[in-house]
Coordinates of C-alpha atoms in Angstrom, one line a residue:
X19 CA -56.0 57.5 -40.2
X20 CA -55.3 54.3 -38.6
X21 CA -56.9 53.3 -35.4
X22 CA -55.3 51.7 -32.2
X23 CA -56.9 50.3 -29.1
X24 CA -54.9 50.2 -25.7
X25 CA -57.2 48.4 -23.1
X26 CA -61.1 49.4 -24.2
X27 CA -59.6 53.0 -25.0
X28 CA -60.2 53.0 -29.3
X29 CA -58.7 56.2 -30.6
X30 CA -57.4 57.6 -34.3
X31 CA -53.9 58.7 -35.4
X32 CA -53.2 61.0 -38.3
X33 CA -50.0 61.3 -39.1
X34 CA -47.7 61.5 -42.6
X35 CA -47.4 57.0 -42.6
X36 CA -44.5 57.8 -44.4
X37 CA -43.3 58.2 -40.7
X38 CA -41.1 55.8 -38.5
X39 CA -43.2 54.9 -35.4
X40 CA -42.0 51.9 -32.9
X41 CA -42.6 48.7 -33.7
X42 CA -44.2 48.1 -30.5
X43 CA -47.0 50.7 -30.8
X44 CA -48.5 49.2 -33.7
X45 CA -48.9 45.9 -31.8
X46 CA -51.8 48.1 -30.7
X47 CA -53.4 49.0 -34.1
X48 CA -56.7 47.5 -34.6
X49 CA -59.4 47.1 -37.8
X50 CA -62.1 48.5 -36.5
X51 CA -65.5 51.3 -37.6
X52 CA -64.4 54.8 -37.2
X53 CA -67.8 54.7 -35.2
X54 CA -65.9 53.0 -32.6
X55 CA -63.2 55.9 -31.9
X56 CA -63.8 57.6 -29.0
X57 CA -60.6 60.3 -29.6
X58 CA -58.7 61.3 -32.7
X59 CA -55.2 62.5 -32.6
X60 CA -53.6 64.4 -35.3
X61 CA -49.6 64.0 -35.0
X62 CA -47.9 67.1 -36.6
X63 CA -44.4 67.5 -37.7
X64 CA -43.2 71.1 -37.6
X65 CA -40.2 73.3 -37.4
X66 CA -41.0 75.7 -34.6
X67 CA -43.3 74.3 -31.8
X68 CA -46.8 76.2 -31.0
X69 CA -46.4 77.9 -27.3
X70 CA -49.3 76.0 -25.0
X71 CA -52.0 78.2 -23.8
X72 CA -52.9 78.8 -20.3
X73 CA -51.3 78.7 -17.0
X74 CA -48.5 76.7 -16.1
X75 CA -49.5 73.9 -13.1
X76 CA -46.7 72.1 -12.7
X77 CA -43.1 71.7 -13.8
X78 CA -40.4 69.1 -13.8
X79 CA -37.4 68.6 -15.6
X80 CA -38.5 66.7 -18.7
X81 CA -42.3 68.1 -18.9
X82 CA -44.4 71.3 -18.1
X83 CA -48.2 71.1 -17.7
X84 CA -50.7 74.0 -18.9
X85 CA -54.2 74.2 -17.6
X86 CA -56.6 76.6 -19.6
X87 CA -60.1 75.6 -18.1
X88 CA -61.1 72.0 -18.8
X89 CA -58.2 72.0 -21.7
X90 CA -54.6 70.7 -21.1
X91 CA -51.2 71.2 -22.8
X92 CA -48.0 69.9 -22.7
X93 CA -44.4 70.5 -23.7
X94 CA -41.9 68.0 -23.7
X95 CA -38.2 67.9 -23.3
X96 CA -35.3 65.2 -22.7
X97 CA -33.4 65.2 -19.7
X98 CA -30.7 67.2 -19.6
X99 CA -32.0 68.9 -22.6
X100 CA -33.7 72.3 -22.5
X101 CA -35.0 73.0 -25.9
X102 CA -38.6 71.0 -26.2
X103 CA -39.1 68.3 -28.6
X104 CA -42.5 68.2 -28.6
X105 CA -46.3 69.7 -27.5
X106 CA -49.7 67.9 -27.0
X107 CA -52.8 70.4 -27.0
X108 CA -55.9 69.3 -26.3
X109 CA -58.5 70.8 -28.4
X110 CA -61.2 69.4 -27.0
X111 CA -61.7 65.8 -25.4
X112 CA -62.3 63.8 -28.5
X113 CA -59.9 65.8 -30.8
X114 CA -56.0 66.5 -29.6
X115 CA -53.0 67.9 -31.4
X116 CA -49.7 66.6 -30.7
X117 CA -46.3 68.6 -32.5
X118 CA -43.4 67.4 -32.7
X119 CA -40.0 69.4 -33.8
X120 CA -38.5 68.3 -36.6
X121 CA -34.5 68.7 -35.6
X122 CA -35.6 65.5 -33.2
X123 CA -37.7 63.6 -36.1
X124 CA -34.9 60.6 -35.3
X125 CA -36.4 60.1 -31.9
X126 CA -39.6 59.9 -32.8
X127 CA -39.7 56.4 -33.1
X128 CA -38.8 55.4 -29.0
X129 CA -41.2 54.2 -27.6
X130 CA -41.6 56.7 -24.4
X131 CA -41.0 59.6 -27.3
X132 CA -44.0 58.6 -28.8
X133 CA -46.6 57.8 -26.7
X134 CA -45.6 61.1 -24.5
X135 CA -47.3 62.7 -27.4
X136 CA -50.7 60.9 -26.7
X137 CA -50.7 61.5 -22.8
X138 CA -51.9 58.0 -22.6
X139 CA -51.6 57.4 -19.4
X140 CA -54.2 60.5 -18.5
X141 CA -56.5 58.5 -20.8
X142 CA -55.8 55.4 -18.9
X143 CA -57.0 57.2 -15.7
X144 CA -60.1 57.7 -17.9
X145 CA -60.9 54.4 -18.0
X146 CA -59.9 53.1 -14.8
X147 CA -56.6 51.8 -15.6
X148 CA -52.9 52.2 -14.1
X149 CA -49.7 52.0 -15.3
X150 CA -47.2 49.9 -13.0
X151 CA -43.4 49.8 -13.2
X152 CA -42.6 46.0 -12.8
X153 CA -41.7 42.9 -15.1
X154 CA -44.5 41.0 -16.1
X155 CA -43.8 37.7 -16.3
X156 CA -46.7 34.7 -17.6
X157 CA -46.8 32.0 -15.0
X158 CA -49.2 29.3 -16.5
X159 CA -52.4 31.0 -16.8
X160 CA -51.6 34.4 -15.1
X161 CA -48.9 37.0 -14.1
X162 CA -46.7 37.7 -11.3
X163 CA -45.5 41.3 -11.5
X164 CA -41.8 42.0 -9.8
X165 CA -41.9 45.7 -9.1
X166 CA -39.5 47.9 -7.5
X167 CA -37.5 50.8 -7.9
X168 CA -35.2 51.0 -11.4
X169 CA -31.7 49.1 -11.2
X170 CA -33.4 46.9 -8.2
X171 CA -32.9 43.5 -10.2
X172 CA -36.5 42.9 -12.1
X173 CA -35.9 41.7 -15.2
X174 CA -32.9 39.9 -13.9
X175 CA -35.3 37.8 -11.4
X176 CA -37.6 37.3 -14.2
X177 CA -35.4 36.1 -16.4
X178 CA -34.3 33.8 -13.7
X179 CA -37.4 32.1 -14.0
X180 CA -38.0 32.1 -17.7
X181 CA -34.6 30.4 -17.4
X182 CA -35.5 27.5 -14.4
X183 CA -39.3 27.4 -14.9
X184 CA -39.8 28.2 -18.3
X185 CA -41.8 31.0 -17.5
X186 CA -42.8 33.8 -20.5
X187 CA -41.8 37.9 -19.9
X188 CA -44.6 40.0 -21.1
X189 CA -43.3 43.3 -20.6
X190 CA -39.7 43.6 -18.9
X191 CA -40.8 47.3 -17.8
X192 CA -44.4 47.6 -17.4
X193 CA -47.8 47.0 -17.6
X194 CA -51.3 48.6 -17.6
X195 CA -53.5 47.2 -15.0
X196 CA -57.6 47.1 -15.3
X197 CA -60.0 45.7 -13.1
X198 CA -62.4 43.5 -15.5
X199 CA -65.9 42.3 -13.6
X200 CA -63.9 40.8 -10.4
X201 CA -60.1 40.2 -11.2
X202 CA -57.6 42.6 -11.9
X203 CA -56.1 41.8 -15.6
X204 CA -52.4 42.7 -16.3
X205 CA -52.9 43.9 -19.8
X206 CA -50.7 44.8 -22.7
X207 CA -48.4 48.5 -23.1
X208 CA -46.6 49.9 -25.7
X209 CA -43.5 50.8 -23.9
X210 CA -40.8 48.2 -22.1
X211 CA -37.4 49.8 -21.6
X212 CA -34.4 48.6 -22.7
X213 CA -36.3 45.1 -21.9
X214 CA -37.4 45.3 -25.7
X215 CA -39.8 42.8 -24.4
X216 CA -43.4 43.8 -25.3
X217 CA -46.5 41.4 -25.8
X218 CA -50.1 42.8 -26.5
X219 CA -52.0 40.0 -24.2
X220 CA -53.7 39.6 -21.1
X221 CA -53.4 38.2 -18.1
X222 CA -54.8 38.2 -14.6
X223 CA -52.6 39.2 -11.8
X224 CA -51.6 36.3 -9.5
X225 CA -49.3 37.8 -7.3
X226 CA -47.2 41.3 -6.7
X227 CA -43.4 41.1 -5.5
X228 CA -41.7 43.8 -4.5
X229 CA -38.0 43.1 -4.8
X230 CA -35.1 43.9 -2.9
X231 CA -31.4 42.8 -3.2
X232 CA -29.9 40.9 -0.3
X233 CA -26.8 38.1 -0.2
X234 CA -29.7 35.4 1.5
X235 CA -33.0 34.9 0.0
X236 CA -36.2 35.7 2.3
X237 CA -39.7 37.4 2.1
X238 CA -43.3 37.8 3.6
X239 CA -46.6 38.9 2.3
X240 CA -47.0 42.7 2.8
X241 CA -49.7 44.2 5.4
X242 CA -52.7 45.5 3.4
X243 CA -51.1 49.5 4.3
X244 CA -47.6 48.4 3.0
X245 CA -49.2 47.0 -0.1
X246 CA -51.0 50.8 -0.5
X247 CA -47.7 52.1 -0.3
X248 CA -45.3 50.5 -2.5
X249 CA -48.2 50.2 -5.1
X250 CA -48.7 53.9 -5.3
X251 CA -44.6 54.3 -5.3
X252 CA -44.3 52.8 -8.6
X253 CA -47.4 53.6 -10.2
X254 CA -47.7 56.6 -13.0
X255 CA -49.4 59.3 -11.3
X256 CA -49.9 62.6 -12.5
X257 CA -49.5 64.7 -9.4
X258 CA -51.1 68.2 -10.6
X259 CA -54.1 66.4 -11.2
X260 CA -56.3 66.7 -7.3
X261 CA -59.0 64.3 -8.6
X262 CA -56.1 61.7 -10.3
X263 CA -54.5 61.5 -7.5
X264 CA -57.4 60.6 -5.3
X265 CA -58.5 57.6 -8.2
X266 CA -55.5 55.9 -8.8
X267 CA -55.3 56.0 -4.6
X268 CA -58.6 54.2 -4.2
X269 CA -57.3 51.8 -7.5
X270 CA -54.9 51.1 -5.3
X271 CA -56.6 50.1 -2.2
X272 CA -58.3 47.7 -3.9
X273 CA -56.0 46.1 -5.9
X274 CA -54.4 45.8 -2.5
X275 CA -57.4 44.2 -1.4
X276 CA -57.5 41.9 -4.2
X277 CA -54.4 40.7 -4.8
X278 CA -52.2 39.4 -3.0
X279 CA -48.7 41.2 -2.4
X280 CA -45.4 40.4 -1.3
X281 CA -41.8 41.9 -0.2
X282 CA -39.0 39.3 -1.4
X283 CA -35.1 40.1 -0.6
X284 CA -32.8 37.8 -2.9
X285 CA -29.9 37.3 -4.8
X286 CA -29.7 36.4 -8.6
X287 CA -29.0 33.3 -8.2
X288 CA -31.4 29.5 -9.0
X289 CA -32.4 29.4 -5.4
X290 CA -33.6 33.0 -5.5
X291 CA -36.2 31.2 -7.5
X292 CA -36.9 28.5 -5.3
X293 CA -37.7 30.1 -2.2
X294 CA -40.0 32.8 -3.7
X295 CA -41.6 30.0 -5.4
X296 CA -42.6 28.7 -1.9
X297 CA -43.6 31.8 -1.0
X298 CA -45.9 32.4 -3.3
X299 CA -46.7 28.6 -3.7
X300 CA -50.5 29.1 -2.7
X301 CA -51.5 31.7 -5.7
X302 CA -49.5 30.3 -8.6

């Protein structure tokens, strides 16, 4: 067994090490007292998946969701693919069972692949964390994230300024973010996109920009209700889940509340830089 921790979540993997995992997830992996683990999964590779138990709450078209009581299951599939690759099973809420087919054992190593086995990001909600679409890019002692909807431009803007202001990407997909005592802390996750960018280090949020393309370069600070909203649009949020829902809402508001957030229209071009740097001149 070897253990991993992902923000002050310590949990257990058993798994066949002979296995090909992504190099990113074991930037997670820890030495640490098996005292310490609060949940252990057990990774299985098999030829013909289990069927979850329970009733089905919600479908989409890469994941169904079983509910049996307090317990959860879930089967997997890719888009555009039908036949499941894999199924998490909770046995009980320190000890889960994840299987995964072996006719897709070559996949098993991508990143989202993987950690889909752990529903990490449910165990994230556990611990009052969120996982935010964005680039997360250092800038001297903290972050600003550029978040937006995919194919909007922000790992193009970030590299603009590792390129002008010698600036640092952390993650060029995502991050996980935690409030710590006072300060939301941008903190380190095991999947980036095709990025391949991924650093396990933290950071405390400076800024948010939400970007947008346009042929001239111009922005505001967003309106405490705007914030709410474009937050929650590219946060991970498991719908079925009432209770979730109604968390990572509230984690919202107050990250809102907290940090400061901003709409910025640009191109991709040096000045693009320039002008948001002005922008956001007062929190850097």
């Amino acid at each position: 067994m070897k253990l991993y921790k992902i923000a002050d979540f310590i949990f257990g993997v058993h798994m066949d090490e002979s296995l090909d995992i992504p190099e990113n997830f074991k930037k997670f992996e820890i030495s640490s007292s098996p005292e310490d683990i609060q949940t252990e999964y057990f990774i299985k590779i098999v030829d013909e998946l289990p069927e979850p138990q329970g009733e089905c709450i919600t479908t989409r078209n890469d994941l169904q969701v079983f509910q049996n009581g307090n317990i959860e299951s879930r089967r997997m599939n890719f888009v555009g693919i039908p036949e499941p690759y894999g199924v998490y099973e909770e046995k009980s809420e320190r000890v889960i069972y994840s299987y995964f087919k072996r006719s897709f054992l070559s996949m098993l190593s991508a990143d989202t692949v993987f950690v889909s086995l752990f529903a990490m990001e449910k165990r994230m909600f556990a611990h009052d964390a969120m996982v935010l679409h964005c680039s997360a890019l250092q800038v001297n002692d903290g972050v600003i994230l550029f978040s937006g909807p995919s194919g909007i431009g922000k790992s193009t803007h970030a590299d603009l300024w590792v390129k002008h202001r010698g600036a640092r990407v952390i993650n060029g997909d995502r991050t996980l973010l935690q409030k710590l005592g006072d300060r939301w802390m941008s903190l380190g996750w095991p999947i980036c996109g095709s990025s391949e960018i991924c650093h396990n280090e933290s950071f405390p949020v400076k800024a948010i920009v939400f970007l947008g393309q346009a042929p001239e370069n111009g922005g505001m600070r967003c309106r405490y209700f705007d914030s709410v909203k474009q937050l929650i649009s590219q946060l991970t949020i498991n719908v079925w889940n009432l209770s979730v829902v109604e968390k990572i809402w509230s984690m919202a508001e107050d990250l809102a509340a907290q940090v400061p957030v901003f709409y910025y229209h640009c191109n991709m071009e040096k000045y693009a830089v320039d002008t948001l740097e002005s922008l956001i001149h007062d929190v850097l």
